[in-house]
């Protein structure tokens, strides 16, 4: 080859090499451009993400309370958070460090009640939700969501000894447990199932299924597979249905943050790291390969809707005529629960008060211990123990039995003290005068002392009565849907927080105000108009 042509060829090679060097090394350094999954990140977007994450902390919200396999604290290391979403967030942050040149970026977990995650996000308590948050039409109206990172279906679980259930349609007359405000609860509502019990956590439905309190559980496939793994008395039945996807959620204005998450998820999916994480947690299945084509929330919702034969209701369809009967039914539950519990509390409280005042020393000591024990421990702890703890010692109570006994035992301690102080407020001369007339102590107490004491006790007991109306909201932890719980369910479904809140408050006032009038009427009548 002549020297001149060889020299020209070397010049061409040198120019190409320099161009490649500039493109591969110099340009990213000075202009911050990169390529991810075939899509170029522009410098303005990179600059905005850097500014957004300049604190070098990505705060993500989740619920580790019974949150396996998503996020939970393992028994061997109670202070260490584990789960497939913990690994996913770590991988996402690692990708964002590379793509956006944020070497100090780190994830920070924020514990939040699952049903309240959207409210926490809106308040700014964290930057994103990564907690099995489903990509649904309603959620897309509330928050901005990333492409799906996991596909799931609704899985039915029954007991091994159940022989009449082979699919979800066989549960029309059965009681089905599910997680409140979840895609499973929406799926059951859209198919007009009526015997649905909604729980605050995802562990409790499986406990109640094991204890024969409900007939089946419908929840997302990762939850169902994980929770039946260690329970040989449970099994999965039915075909996959109610498909959906989990996505990372952030506030509506967080466009750049969600775009950054999308780019990172695409890289993890393409590189196989996503599959590695899911295989590590035994969650990989062939359906996850669809994640490559379902690369936007819109494509996912279109795909899931195409698989459903039922009609999905929009929030606009939640009119007054639809939610008012549900609130009234829940108010009736509150009324029945309050009156039955208060009857137990007043009866038991009187017995404890009499024991404290007139019993022998051991009985007085026992009554005092009762008052201090139930007055000094949280009612929520008592309800949880009665409903979820007692089956382990062979005592299985229904939700209603546990609620009435729990409230009765707790409030009896307070009523006993009211009775005791009211009885002591009756002048001692009343006892002496009755004895002078030849009356026995029992007759004196029943005919003279107690009628006067109950008049004094009426005011504080009315206050406790009204307080119990509100405290009954605690029974939602044992799957009783009373007024407050029904409000939460309807408000989160319809997004009509103000409208429903005003109606719920009006119902509480309608229940409590008449009690005040009744107490004042009885006080006047029993005092002889004085």
Short mmCIF file of C-alpha atoms in Angstrom, two decimals:
data_model
loop_
_atom_site.label_atom_id
_atom_site.label_comp_id
_atom_site.label_asym_id
_atom_site.label_seq_id
_atom_site.Cartn_x
_atom_site.Cartn_y
_atom_site.Cartn_z
CA UNK A 1 0.00 0.00 0.00
CA UNK A 2 1.44 3.38 -0.92
CA UNK A 3 2.47 5.48 2.04
CA UNK A 4 0.01 8.26 1.13
CA UNK A 5 -3.06 5.91 1.15
CA UNK A 6 -1.83 4.24 4.37
CA UNK A 7 -1.52 7.65 5.98
CA UNK A 8 -5.09 8.64 4.91
CA UNK A 9 -6.46 5.35 6.30
CA UNK A 10 -4.73 5.96 9.63
CA UNK A 11 -6.25 9.46 9.75
CA UNK A 12 -9.75 8.04 9.25
CA UNK A 13 -9.19 5.45 11.99
CA UNK A 14 -7.89 8.14 14.34
CA UNK A 15 -10.92 10.40 13.70
CA UNK A 16 -13.37 7.52 14.34
CA UNK A 17 -11.54 6.54 17.54
CA UNK A 18 -11.58 10.12 18.79
CA UNK A 19 -15.29 10.37 18.06
CA UNK A 20 -15.98 7.19 19.98
CA UNK A 21 -13.85 8.43 22.86
CA UNK A 22 -15.75 11.71 23.02
CA UNK A 23 -19.09 9.93 22.84
CA UNK A 24 -18.25 7.31 25.42
CA UNK A 25 -16.21 9.24 27.94
CA UNK A 26 -16.03 12.97 27.48
CA UNK A 27 -19.67 13.67 26.65
CA UNK A 28 -21.16 11.99 29.72
CA UNK A 29 -18.70 13.78 31.93
CA UNK A 30 -19.31 17.26 30.61
CA UNK A 31 -22.89 17.03 29.38
CA UNK A 32 -24.32 14.33 31.59
CA UNK A 33 -25.96 12.38 28.80
CA UNK A 34 -26.42 8.61 28.91
CA UNK A 35 -28.40 5.87 27.25
CA UNK A 36 -30.72 3.54 29.13
CA UNK A 37 -32.60 0.79 27.40
CA UNK A 38 -32.30 2.57 24.09
CA UNK A 39 -33.72 5.84 25.40
CA UNK A 40 -31.47 8.86 25.85
CA UNK A 41 -31.68 10.84 29.06
CA UNK A 42 -31.50 14.54 28.28
CA UNK A 43 -29.32 16.83 30.31
CA UNK A 44 -32.23 18.92 31.58
CA UNK A 45 -33.96 15.83 33.00
CA UNK A 46 -30.75 14.66 34.65
CA UNK A 47 -30.22 18.08 36.17
CA UNK A 48 -33.76 18.16 37.57
CA UNK A 49 -33.39 14.68 39.11
CA UNK A 50 -30.06 15.68 40.66
CA UNK A 51 -31.67 18.77 42.12
CA UNK A 52 -34.65 16.74 43.37
CA UNK A 53 -32.37 14.22 45.09
CA UNK A 54 -29.70 16.64 46.25
CA UNK A 55 -30.25 15.48 49.83
CA UNK A 56 -28.87 12.11 48.65
CA UNK A 57 -31.79 10.32 50.34
CA UNK A 58 -34.68 8.56 48.64
CA UNK A 59 -37.34 8.10 51.35
CA UNK A 60 -39.74 5.30 50.52
CA UNK A 61 -42.87 4.38 52.44
CA UNK A 62 -44.08 0.89 53.20
CA UNK A 63 -45.74 -1.21 55.87
CA UNK A 64 -43.52 -3.81 57.48
CA UNK A 65 -46.27 -4.90 59.89
CA UNK A 66 -47.05 -8.37 58.57
CA UNK A 67 -45.60 -7.21 55.28
CA UNK A 68 -43.93 -10.41 54.12
CA UNK A 69 -42.76 -11.09 51.46
CA UNK A 70 -42.72 -7.38 50.50
CA UNK A 71 -40.86 -5.96 53.49
CA UNK A 72 -40.58 -7.32 57.01
CA UNK A 73 -38.20 -7.74 59.93
CA UNK A 74 -36.70 -11.21 60.06
CA UNK A 75 -36.71 -13.15 63.32
CA UNK A 76 -32.94 -13.76 63.36
CA UNK A 77 -32.20 -10.02 63.03
CA UNK A 78 -35.21 -8.08 64.37
CA UNK A 79 -33.63 -4.75 63.47
CA UNK A 80 -32.96 -5.69 59.83
CA UNK A 81 -35.58 -5.01 57.17
CA UNK A 82 -35.75 -7.65 54.45
CA UNK A 83 -38.08 -8.54 51.61
CA UNK A 84 -38.11 -8.53 47.83
CA UNK A 85 -39.12 -4.86 47.74
CA UNK A 86 -36.21 -3.98 50.02
CA UNK A 87 -33.89 -5.61 47.49
CA UNK A 88 -35.75 -3.91 44.65
CA UNK A 89 -35.35 -0.44 46.16
CA UNK A 90 -31.67 -1.09 46.80
CA UNK A 91 -31.21 -2.09 43.15
CA UNK A 92 -33.20 0.93 41.96
CA UNK A 93 -31.08 3.31 44.00
CA UNK A 94 -27.91 1.65 42.71
CA UNK A 95 -29.05 2.22 39.12
CA UNK A 96 -29.99 5.83 39.86
CA UNK A 97 -26.53 6.42 41.34
CA UNK A 98 -25.01 5.36 38.02
CA UNK A 99 -27.46 7.02 35.66
CA UNK A 100 -27.70 10.36 37.45
CA UNK A 101 -24.20 10.54 38.90
CA UNK A 102 -25.43 10.51 42.50
CA UNK A 103 -22.77 8.41 44.26
CA UNK A 104 -24.03 9.28 47.76
CA UNK A 105 -27.69 8.46 47.09
CA UNK A 106 -29.14 6.01 49.65
CA UNK A 107 -32.61 4.61 50.41
CA UNK A 108 -34.40 5.31 53.69
CA UNK A 109 -37.44 3.30 54.77
CA UNK A 110 -40.43 5.04 56.42
CA UNK A 111 -42.91 2.81 58.27
CA UNK A 112 -46.53 3.71 57.52
CA UNK A 113 -49.89 1.99 57.80
CA UNK A 114 -50.56 0.46 54.38
CA UNK A 115 -54.04 1.90 53.92
CA UNK A 116 -52.73 5.39 54.77
CA UNK A 117 -49.73 5.36 52.42
CA UNK A 118 -51.33 7.73 49.86
CA UNK A 119 -52.10 10.25 52.61
CA UNK A 120 -48.53 9.99 53.92
CA UNK A 121 -47.17 10.53 50.43
CA UNK A 122 -49.33 13.60 49.91
CA UNK A 123 -48.21 15.03 53.26
CA UNK A 124 -44.57 14.68 52.19
CA UNK A 125 -43.60 12.11 54.82
CA UNK A 126 -41.72 10.18 52.10
CA UNK A 127 -40.88 10.47 48.40
CA UNK A 128 -42.35 7.26 47.01
CA UNK A 129 -44.50 4.27 47.89
CA UNK A 130 -43.01 0.82 47.33
CA UNK A 131 -45.29 -1.54 49.21
CA UNK A 132 -47.31 -3.77 46.92
CA UNK A 133 -49.12 -0.65 45.72
CA UNK A 134 -51.40 -1.71 42.89
CA UNK A 135 -51.67 0.14 39.60
CA UNK A 136 -55.42 0.72 39.45
CA UNK A 137 -57.55 3.39 37.83
CA UNK A 138 -58.36 4.90 41.22
CA UNK A 139 -54.72 4.94 42.33
CA UNK A 140 -53.72 6.57 39.04
CA UNK A 141 -56.19 9.35 39.83
CA UNK A 142 -54.50 9.92 43.20
CA UNK A 143 -50.78 9.51 42.47
CA UNK A 144 -48.21 9.23 39.66
CA UNK A 145 -47.12 5.65 39.12
CA UNK A 146 -44.17 4.00 37.45
CA UNK A 147 -44.21 1.11 35.01
CA UNK A 148 -45.14 -2.16 36.77
CA UNK A 149 -42.33 -4.02 38.49
CA UNK A 150 -44.32 -7.17 39.36
CA UNK A 151 -47.44 -8.85 37.93
CA UNK A 152 -49.83 -10.65 40.25
CA UNK A 153 -53.23 -12.29 40.20
CA UNK A 154 -55.93 -12.74 42.82
CA UNK A 155 -55.44 -16.12 44.48
CA UNK A 156 -58.13 -17.96 46.44
CA UNK A 157 -57.07 -19.87 49.57
CA UNK A 158 -59.20 -22.39 51.50
CA UNK A 159 -58.72 -24.97 54.24
CA UNK A 160 -57.65 -28.47 53.32
CA UNK A 161 -60.84 -29.93 54.82
CA UNK A 162 -63.05 -27.70 52.64
CA UNK A 163 -64.71 -29.80 49.94
CA UNK A 164 -67.33 -27.44 48.54
CA UNK A 165 -65.08 -24.69 47.11
CA UNK A 166 -63.24 -25.13 43.83
CA UNK A 167 -63.32 -21.57 42.49
CA UNK A 168 -64.27 -18.05 43.52
CA UNK A 169 -67.80 -18.52 42.16
CA UNK A 170 -68.35 -21.25 44.76
CA UNK A 171 -67.97 -18.59 47.48
CA UNK A 172 -71.15 -16.66 46.67
CA UNK A 173 -72.77 -17.78 49.93
CA UNK A 174 -69.51 -18.02 51.89
CA UNK A 175 -67.53 -15.56 53.97
CA UNK A 176 -64.40 -14.34 52.21
CA UNK A 177 -61.59 -12.50 53.98
CA UNK A 178 -59.43 -9.92 52.22
CA UNK A 179 -57.34 -6.81 52.83
CA UNK A 180 -59.25 -3.54 53.17
CA UNK A 181 -58.78 -1.02 50.32
CA UNK A 182 -56.85 -3.56 48.23
CA UNK A 183 -57.25 -4.66 44.62
CA UNK A 184 -58.72 -7.91 45.94
CA UNK A 185 -61.46 -6.07 47.87
CA UNK A 186 -62.23 -3.97 44.77
CA UNK A 187 -62.35 -7.13 42.66
CA UNK A 188 -64.83 -8.75 45.05
CA UNK A 189 -66.95 -5.58 45.15
CA UNK A 190 -67.00 -5.34 41.36
CA UNK A 191 -68.28 -8.93 41.21
CA UNK A 192 -70.93 -8.13 43.86
CA UNK A 193 -69.77 -10.53 46.56
CA UNK A 194 -71.59 -9.64 49.79
CA UNK A 195 -70.03 -11.92 52.41
CA UNK A 196 -66.73 -10.08 52.50
CA UNK A 197 -64.78 -9.41 55.70
CA UNK A 198 -62.12 -6.70 55.33
CA UNK A 199 -58.98 -6.79 57.53
CA UNK A 200 -56.40 -4.18 58.41
CA UNK A 201 -53.49 -6.55 57.84
CA UNK A 202 -52.70 -9.40 55.46
CA UNK A 203 -51.86 -11.99 58.13
CA UNK A 204 -55.17 -11.85 60.02
CA UNK A 205 -57.38 -13.28 57.22
CA UNK A 206 -55.25 -16.44 57.10
CA UNK A 207 -55.38 -16.76 60.90
CA UNK A 208 -59.16 -16.52 60.82
CA UNK A 209 -59.34 -19.01 57.96
CA UNK A 210 -57.27 -21.44 60.01
CA UNK A 211 -59.56 -20.89 63.02
CA UNK A 212 -62.71 -21.58 60.90
CA UNK A 213 -64.00 -18.04 61.33
CA UNK A 214 -64.19 -17.47 57.57
CA UNK A 215 -64.45 -19.82 54.59
CA UNK A 216 -61.84 -18.48 52.17
CA UNK A 217 -59.29 -15.71 51.59
CA UNK A 218 -58.74 -13.81 48.36
CA UNK A 219 -55.52 -11.81 48.13
CA UNK A 220 -52.67 -11.04 45.75
CA UNK A 221 -50.74 -14.12 44.65
CA UNK A 222 -47.43 -13.20 46.41
CA UNK A 223 -49.27 -12.82 49.72
CA UNK A 224 -51.28 -16.02 49.24
CA UNK A 225 -48.27 -18.11 48.22
CA UNK A 226 -46.15 -16.82 51.10
CA UNK A 227 -48.81 -17.24 53.78
CA UNK A 228 -49.84 -20.75 52.75
CA UNK A 229 -46.23 -21.91 52.58
CA UNK A 230 -45.96 -22.56 56.31
CA UNK A 231 -49.54 -23.64 56.90
CA UNK A 232 -50.19 -27.25 55.82
CA UNK A 233 -53.88 -26.91 56.70
CA UNK A 234 -54.37 -24.36 53.87
CA UNK A 235 -54.27 -24.80 50.10
CA UNK A 236 -54.63 -22.70 46.96
CA UNK A 237 -57.55 -23.32 44.59
CA UNK A 238 -59.05 -21.75 41.49
CA UNK A 239 -57.59 -20.34 38.33
CA UNK A 240 -55.63 -17.07 38.22
CA UNK A 241 -57.97 -14.11 37.81
CA UNK A 242 -58.05 -10.43 38.65
CA UNK A 243 -54.62 -9.68 37.20
CA UNK A 244 -52.78 -6.56 38.24
CA UNK A 245 -49.36 -5.02 38.71
CA UNK A 246 -47.37 -3.30 41.46
CA UNK A 247 -45.77 0.03 40.72
CA UNK A 248 -43.75 2.72 42.47
CA UNK A 249 -46.00 5.67 43.35
CA UNK A 250 -45.17 9.30 43.96
CA UNK A 251 -46.96 12.62 44.00
CA UNK A 252 -48.60 13.88 40.81
CA UNK A 253 -45.96 16.56 40.33
CA UNK A 254 -43.03 14.13 40.63
CA UNK A 255 -42.72 13.49 36.89
CA UNK A 256 -38.92 13.43 36.82
CA UNK A 257 -38.65 11.14 39.83
CA UNK A 258 -41.02 8.59 38.32
CA UNK A 259 -39.25 8.88 34.95
CA UNK A 260 -35.98 8.12 36.74
CA UNK A 261 -37.60 5.10 38.40
CA UNK A 262 -38.91 3.94 35.02
CA UNK A 263 -35.47 4.16 33.44
CA UNK A 264 -33.93 2.25 36.33
CA UNK A 265 -36.63 -0.42 36.27
CA UNK A 266 -36.14 -0.86 32.53
CA UNK A 267 -32.43 -1.37 33.07
CA UNK A 268 -32.99 -3.86 35.88
CA UNK A 269 -35.51 -5.75 33.78
CA UNK A 270 -33.26 -5.84 30.71
CA UNK A 271 -30.12 -6.80 32.62
CA UNK A 272 -31.86 -9.69 34.40
CA UNK A 273 -31.31 -8.22 37.89
CA UNK A 274 -35.07 -8.03 38.45
CA UNK A 275 -35.41 -11.74 37.71
CA UNK A 276 -32.51 -12.49 40.05
CA UNK A 277 -34.24 -10.66 42.89
CA UNK A 278 -37.54 -12.46 42.31
CA UNK A 279 -35.87 -15.86 42.05
CA UNK A 280 -34.09 -15.17 45.33
CA UNK A 281 -37.50 -14.73 46.97
CA UNK A 282 -39.10 -17.63 45.04
CA UNK A 283 -41.43 -15.19 43.30
CA UNK A 284 -40.36 -15.58 39.70
CA UNK A 285 -42.78 -17.05 37.19
CA UNK A 286 -43.09 -16.91 33.41
CA UNK A 287 -45.80 -14.24 33.62
CA UNK A 288 -43.14 -11.73 34.71
CA UNK A 289 -41.69 -11.77 31.18
CA UNK A 290 -44.70 -9.65 30.19
CA UNK A 291 -43.13 -6.75 32.13
CA UNK A 292 -41.04 -5.96 29.04
CA UNK A 293 -44.09 -5.17 26.92
CA UNK A 294 -46.23 -3.68 29.74
CA UNK A 295 -43.85 -0.77 30.19
CA UNK A 296 -46.38 1.91 31.19
CA UNK A 297 -49.24 2.03 33.74
CA UNK A 298 -51.67 2.66 30.88
CA UNK A 299 -50.62 -0.51 29.03
CA UNK A 300 -50.99 -2.49 32.24
CA UNK A 301 -54.50 -1.21 33.00
CA UNK A 302 -55.56 -1.82 29.39
CA UNK A 303 -54.22 -5.37 29.60
CA UNK A 304 -55.88 -6.13 32.95
CA UNK A 305 -59.17 -4.65 31.80
CA UNK A 306 -59.08 -6.76 28.63
CA UNK A 307 -58.89 -9.88 30.82
CA UNK A 308 -61.85 -8.92 33.00
CA UNK A 309 -65.43 -9.67 32.09
CA UNK A 310 -66.90 -7.65 34.94
CA UNK A 311 -67.45 -3.93 34.79
CA UNK A 312 -65.20 -1.71 36.89
CA UNK A 313 -66.99 1.07 38.71
CA UNK A 314 -65.68 4.59 38.69
CA UNK A 315 -65.64 6.87 41.70
CA UNK A 316 -68.33 9.05 40.09
CA UNK A 317 -70.78 6.20 40.49
CA UNK A 318 -70.56 6.46 44.29
CA UNK A 319 -73.67 8.58 44.77
CA UNK A 320 -75.49 9.39 48.03
CA UNK A 321 -78.07 6.68 47.42
CA UNK A 322 -75.28 4.10 47.20
CA UNK A 323 -73.09 4.97 50.15
CA UNK A 324 -75.72 6.23 52.61
CA UNK A 325 -77.34 2.79 53.18
CA UNK A 326 -73.89 1.31 53.81
CA UNK A 327 -73.10 3.98 56.41
CA UNK A 328 -76.50 3.50 58.07
CA UNK A 329 -75.94 -0.26 58.28
CA UNK A 330 -72.52 0.36 59.83
CA UNK A 331 -74.09 2.83 62.30
CA UNK A 332 -76.51 0.09 63.36
CA UNK A 333 -73.51 -2.16 64.03
CA UNK A 334 -72.02 0.60 66.22
CA UNK A 335 -75.28 1.03 68.15
CA UNK A 336 -75.71 -2.68 68.84
CA UNK A 337 -72.07 -3.10 69.82
CA UNK A 338 -72.19 -0.09 72.18
CA UNK A 339 -75.41 -1.03 73.95
CA UNK A 340 -74.45 -4.69 74.44
CA UNK A 341 -70.96 -3.81 75.65
CA UNK A 342 -72.23 -1.10 78.00
CA UNK A 343 -74.77 -3.53 79.50
CA UNK A 344 -71.91 -5.92 80.29
CA UNK A 345 -69.77 -3.07 81.67
CA UNK A 346 -72.50 -1.65 83.93
CA UNK A 347 -73.45 -5.05 85.34
CA UNK A 348 -69.88 -6.20 85.91
CA UNK A 349 -68.84 -2.78 87.19
CA UNK A 350 -71.54 -2.82 89.87
CA UNK A 351 -70.45 -6.26 91.01
CA UNK A 352 -66.80 -5.15 91.23
CA UNK A 353 -67.76 -1.99 93.13
CA UNK A 354 -69.80 -3.93 95.68
CA UNK A 355 -66.93 -6.38 96.13
CA UNK A 356 -64.50 -3.50 96.72
CA UNK A 357 -66.75 -1.83 99.30
CA UNK A 358 -68.37 -4.67 101.19
CA UNK A 359 -66.43 -7.88 100.45
CA UNK A 360 -63.92 -9.58 102.76
CA UNK A 361 -60.27 -8.60 102.43
CA UNK A 362 -59.29 -11.13 99.67
CA UNK A 363 -62.33 -10.19 97.59
CA UNK A 364 -61.59 -6.48 98.03
CA UNK A 365 -58.00 -7.07 96.94
CA UNK A 366 -59.18 -9.05 93.88
CA UNK A 367 -61.59 -6.28 92.91
CA UNK A 368 -58.83 -3.68 93.25
CA UNK A 369 -56.49 -5.76 91.07
CA UNK A 370 -59.23 -6.07 88.44
CA UNK A 371 -59.73 -2.29 88.33
CA UNK A 372 -56.03 -1.53 88.08
CA UNK A 373 -55.41 -4.26 85.48
CA UNK A 374 -58.12 -3.32 83.01
CA UNK A 375 -57.89 0.42 83.62
CA UNK A 376 -54.14 0.39 83.04
CA UNK A 377 -53.92 -1.69 79.85
CA UNK A 378 -54.88 -0.53 76.33
CA UNK A 379 -58.23 -1.69 75.02
CA UNK A 380 -56.64 -2.44 71.65
CA UNK A 381 -54.26 -4.89 73.31
CA UNK A 382 -57.17 -6.63 75.04
CA UNK A 383 -59.17 -6.96 71.82
CA UNK A 384 -56.21 -8.36 69.92
CA UNK A 385 -55.47 -10.86 72.70
CA UNK A 386 -59.08 -12.05 72.93
CA UNK A 387 -59.54 -12.48 69.18
CA UNK A 388 -56.14 -13.63 67.94
CA UNK A 389 -54.47 -14.90 71.13
CA UNK A 390 -57.22 -16.99 72.73
CA UNK A 391 -57.45 -19.60 69.90
CA UNK A 392 -53.91 -20.69 70.77
CA UNK A 393 -55.15 -21.76 74.24
CA UNK A 394 -58.25 -23.46 72.88
CA UNK A 395 -60.76 -20.61 73.18
CA UNK A 396 -62.14 -19.37 69.88
CA UNK A 397 -64.36 -16.31 70.04
CA UNK A 398 -66.23 -14.73 67.18
CA UNK A 399 -65.40 -11.13 66.36
CA UNK A 400 -68.61 -9.94 68.00
CA UNK A 401 -68.02 -12.01 71.15
CA UNK A 402 -64.45 -10.73 71.44
CA UNK A 403 -65.59 -7.14 70.94
CA UNK A 404 -68.39 -7.25 73.51
CA UNK A 405 -66.29 -9.09 76.10
CA UNK A 406 -63.32 -6.80 75.51
CA UNK A 407 -65.27 -3.58 75.82
CA UNK A 408 -67.28 -4.97 78.74
CA UNK A 409 -64.17 -5.95 80.72
CA UNK A 410 -62.39 -2.68 80.03
CA UNK A 411 -65.23 -0.31 80.69
CA UNK A 412 -66.36 -2.28 83.77
CA UNK A 413 -63.20 -1.08 85.54
CA UNK A 414 -64.19 2.55 84.97
CA UNK A 415 -67.85 1.96 85.83
CA UNK A 416 -66.82 0.23 89.07
CA UNK A 417 -64.98 3.34 90.20
CA UNK A 418 -67.96 5.51 89.30
CA UNK A 419 -70.28 3.23 91.28
CA UNK A 420 -67.90 3.15 94.24
CA UNK A 421 -67.51 6.91 94.51
CA UNK A 422 -71.25 7.43 94.06
CA UNK A 423 -72.10 4.94 96.81
CA UNK A 424 -69.58 6.56 99.14
CA UNK A 425 -71.10 9.96 98.44
CA UNK A 426 -74.36 8.92 100.15
CA UNK A 427 -74.19 10.22 103.76
CA UNK A 428 -73.38 7.59 106.39
CA UNK A 429 -76.44 8.75 108.32
CA UNK A 430 -78.64 7.06 105.72
CA UNK A 431 -77.23 3.67 106.77
CA UNK A 432 -77.64 4.46 110.46
CA UNK A 433 -81.24 5.65 110.03
CA UNK A 434 -82.16 2.49 108.11
CA UNK A 435 -80.62 0.27 110.80
CA UNK A 436 -82.55 2.21 113.44
CA UNK A 437 -85.71 1.29 111.54
CA UNK A 438 -84.73 -2.38 111.60
CA UNK A 439 -83.76 -2.73 107.93
CA UNK A 440 -81.01 -5.16 106.95
CA UNK A 441 -77.86 -3.88 105.19
CA UNK A 442 -78.90 -5.60 101.97
CA UNK A 443 -82.35 -4.01 102.00
CA UNK A 444 -80.82 -0.63 102.93
CA UNK A 445 -78.42 -0.79 100.01
CA UNK A 446 -81.07 -1.93 97.53
CA UNK A 447 -83.89 0.43 98.56
CA UNK A 448 -82.11 3.53 99.95
CA UNK A 449 -78.39 3.77 99.09
CA UNK A 450 -78.25 2.49 95.52
CA UNK A 451 -81.15 4.65 94.14
CA UNK A 452 -79.36 7.76 95.44
CA UNK A 453 -75.95 6.60 94.18
CA UNK A 454 -77.17 5.83 90.68
CA UNK A 455 -78.48 9.37 90.35
CA UNK A 456 -74.98 10.69 91.11
CA UNK A 457 -73.39 8.17 88.77
CA UNK A 458 -75.68 8.98 85.87
CA UNK A 459 -73.62 11.92 84.54
CA UNK A 460 -70.21 10.21 84.34
CA UNK A 461 -71.76 7.00 83.06
CA UNK A 462 -73.41 8.93 80.23
CA UNK A 463 -70.00 10.31 79.32
CA UNK A 464 -68.62 6.77 79.15
CA UNK A 465 -71.58 5.72 77.04
CA UNK A 466 -70.84 8.46 74.49
CA UNK A 467 -67.12 7.65 74.59
CA UNK A 468 -67.87 4.02 73.83
CA UNK A 469 -69.71 5.02 70.65
CA UNK A 470 -66.42 6.43 69.40
CA UNK A 471 -64.15 3.76 70.86
CA UNK A 472 -65.97 1.04 68.96
CA UNK A 473 -63.88 2.06 65.95
CA UNK A 474 -61.11 -0.05 67.54
CA UNK A 475 -62.95 -3.25 66.62
CA UNK A 476 -61.84 -2.82 63.02
CA UNK A 477 -58.64 -4.61 64.08
CA UNK A 478 -60.70 -7.77 64.57
CA UNK A 479 -62.58 -7.40 61.28
CA UNK A 480 -65.83 -5.87 62.54
CA UNK A 481 -66.90 -3.13 60.12
CA UNK A 482 -68.54 -0.42 62.19
CA UNK A 483 -69.23 3.20 61.29
CA UNK A 484 -65.69 4.63 61.28
CA UNK A 485 -64.28 1.65 59.40
CA UNK A 486 -67.04 1.82 56.81
CA UNK A 487 -66.31 5.52 56.36
CA UNK A 488 -62.62 4.77 55.74
CA UNK A 489 -63.43 2.06 53.21
CA UNK A 490 -65.94 4.17 51.31
CA UNK A 491 -63.86 7.36 51.42
CA UNK A 492 -60.77 5.64 50.04
CA UNK A 493 -62.83 3.99 47.33
CA UNK A 494 -64.88 7.00 46.27
CA UNK A 495 -62.39 9.76 47.24
CA UNK A 496 -65.33 11.66 48.77
CA UNK A 497 -63.62 12.28 52.10
CA UNK A 498 -65.48 15.50 52.97
CA UNK A 499 -68.95 14.42 51.89
CA UNK A 500 -68.74 11.08 53.64
CA UNK A 501 -66.98 12.59 56.66
CA UNK A 502 -69.80 15.06 57.25
CA UNK A 503 -72.43 12.34 56.99
CA UNK A 504 -70.48 10.08 59.34
CA UNK A 505 -70.09 12.88 61.89
CA UNK A 506 -73.83 13.57 61.66
CA UNK A 507 -74.58 9.93 62.39
CA UNK A 508 -72.31 9.94 65.45
CA UNK A 509 -74.04 13.08 66.73
CA UNK A 510 -77.44 11.49 66.09
CA UNK A 511 -76.38 8.59 68.28
CA UNK A 512 -74.74 10.52 71.14
CA UNK A 513 -76.78 13.73 71.55
CA UNK A 514 -80.04 11.93 72.50
CA UNK A 515 -78.12 10.17 75.26
CA UNK A 516 -77.28 13.52 76.82
CA UNK A 517 -80.91 14.60 76.74
CA UNK A 518 -82.00 11.25 78.20
CA UNK A 519 -79.47 11.55 81.05
CA UNK A 520 -80.64 15.07 81.91
CA UNK A 521 -84.28 13.96 81.81
CA UNK A 522 -83.60 11.04 84.17
CA UNK A 523 -81.59 13.24 86.55
CA UNK A 524 -84.50 15.69 86.82
CA UNK A 525 -87.08 12.94 87.19
CA UNK A 526 -85.16 11.00 89.85
CA UNK A 527 -84.39 14.18 91.81
CA UNK A 528 -88.09 14.96 92.07
CA UNK A 529 -87.79 18.16 90.05
CA UNK A 530 -85.23 19.74 92.40
#
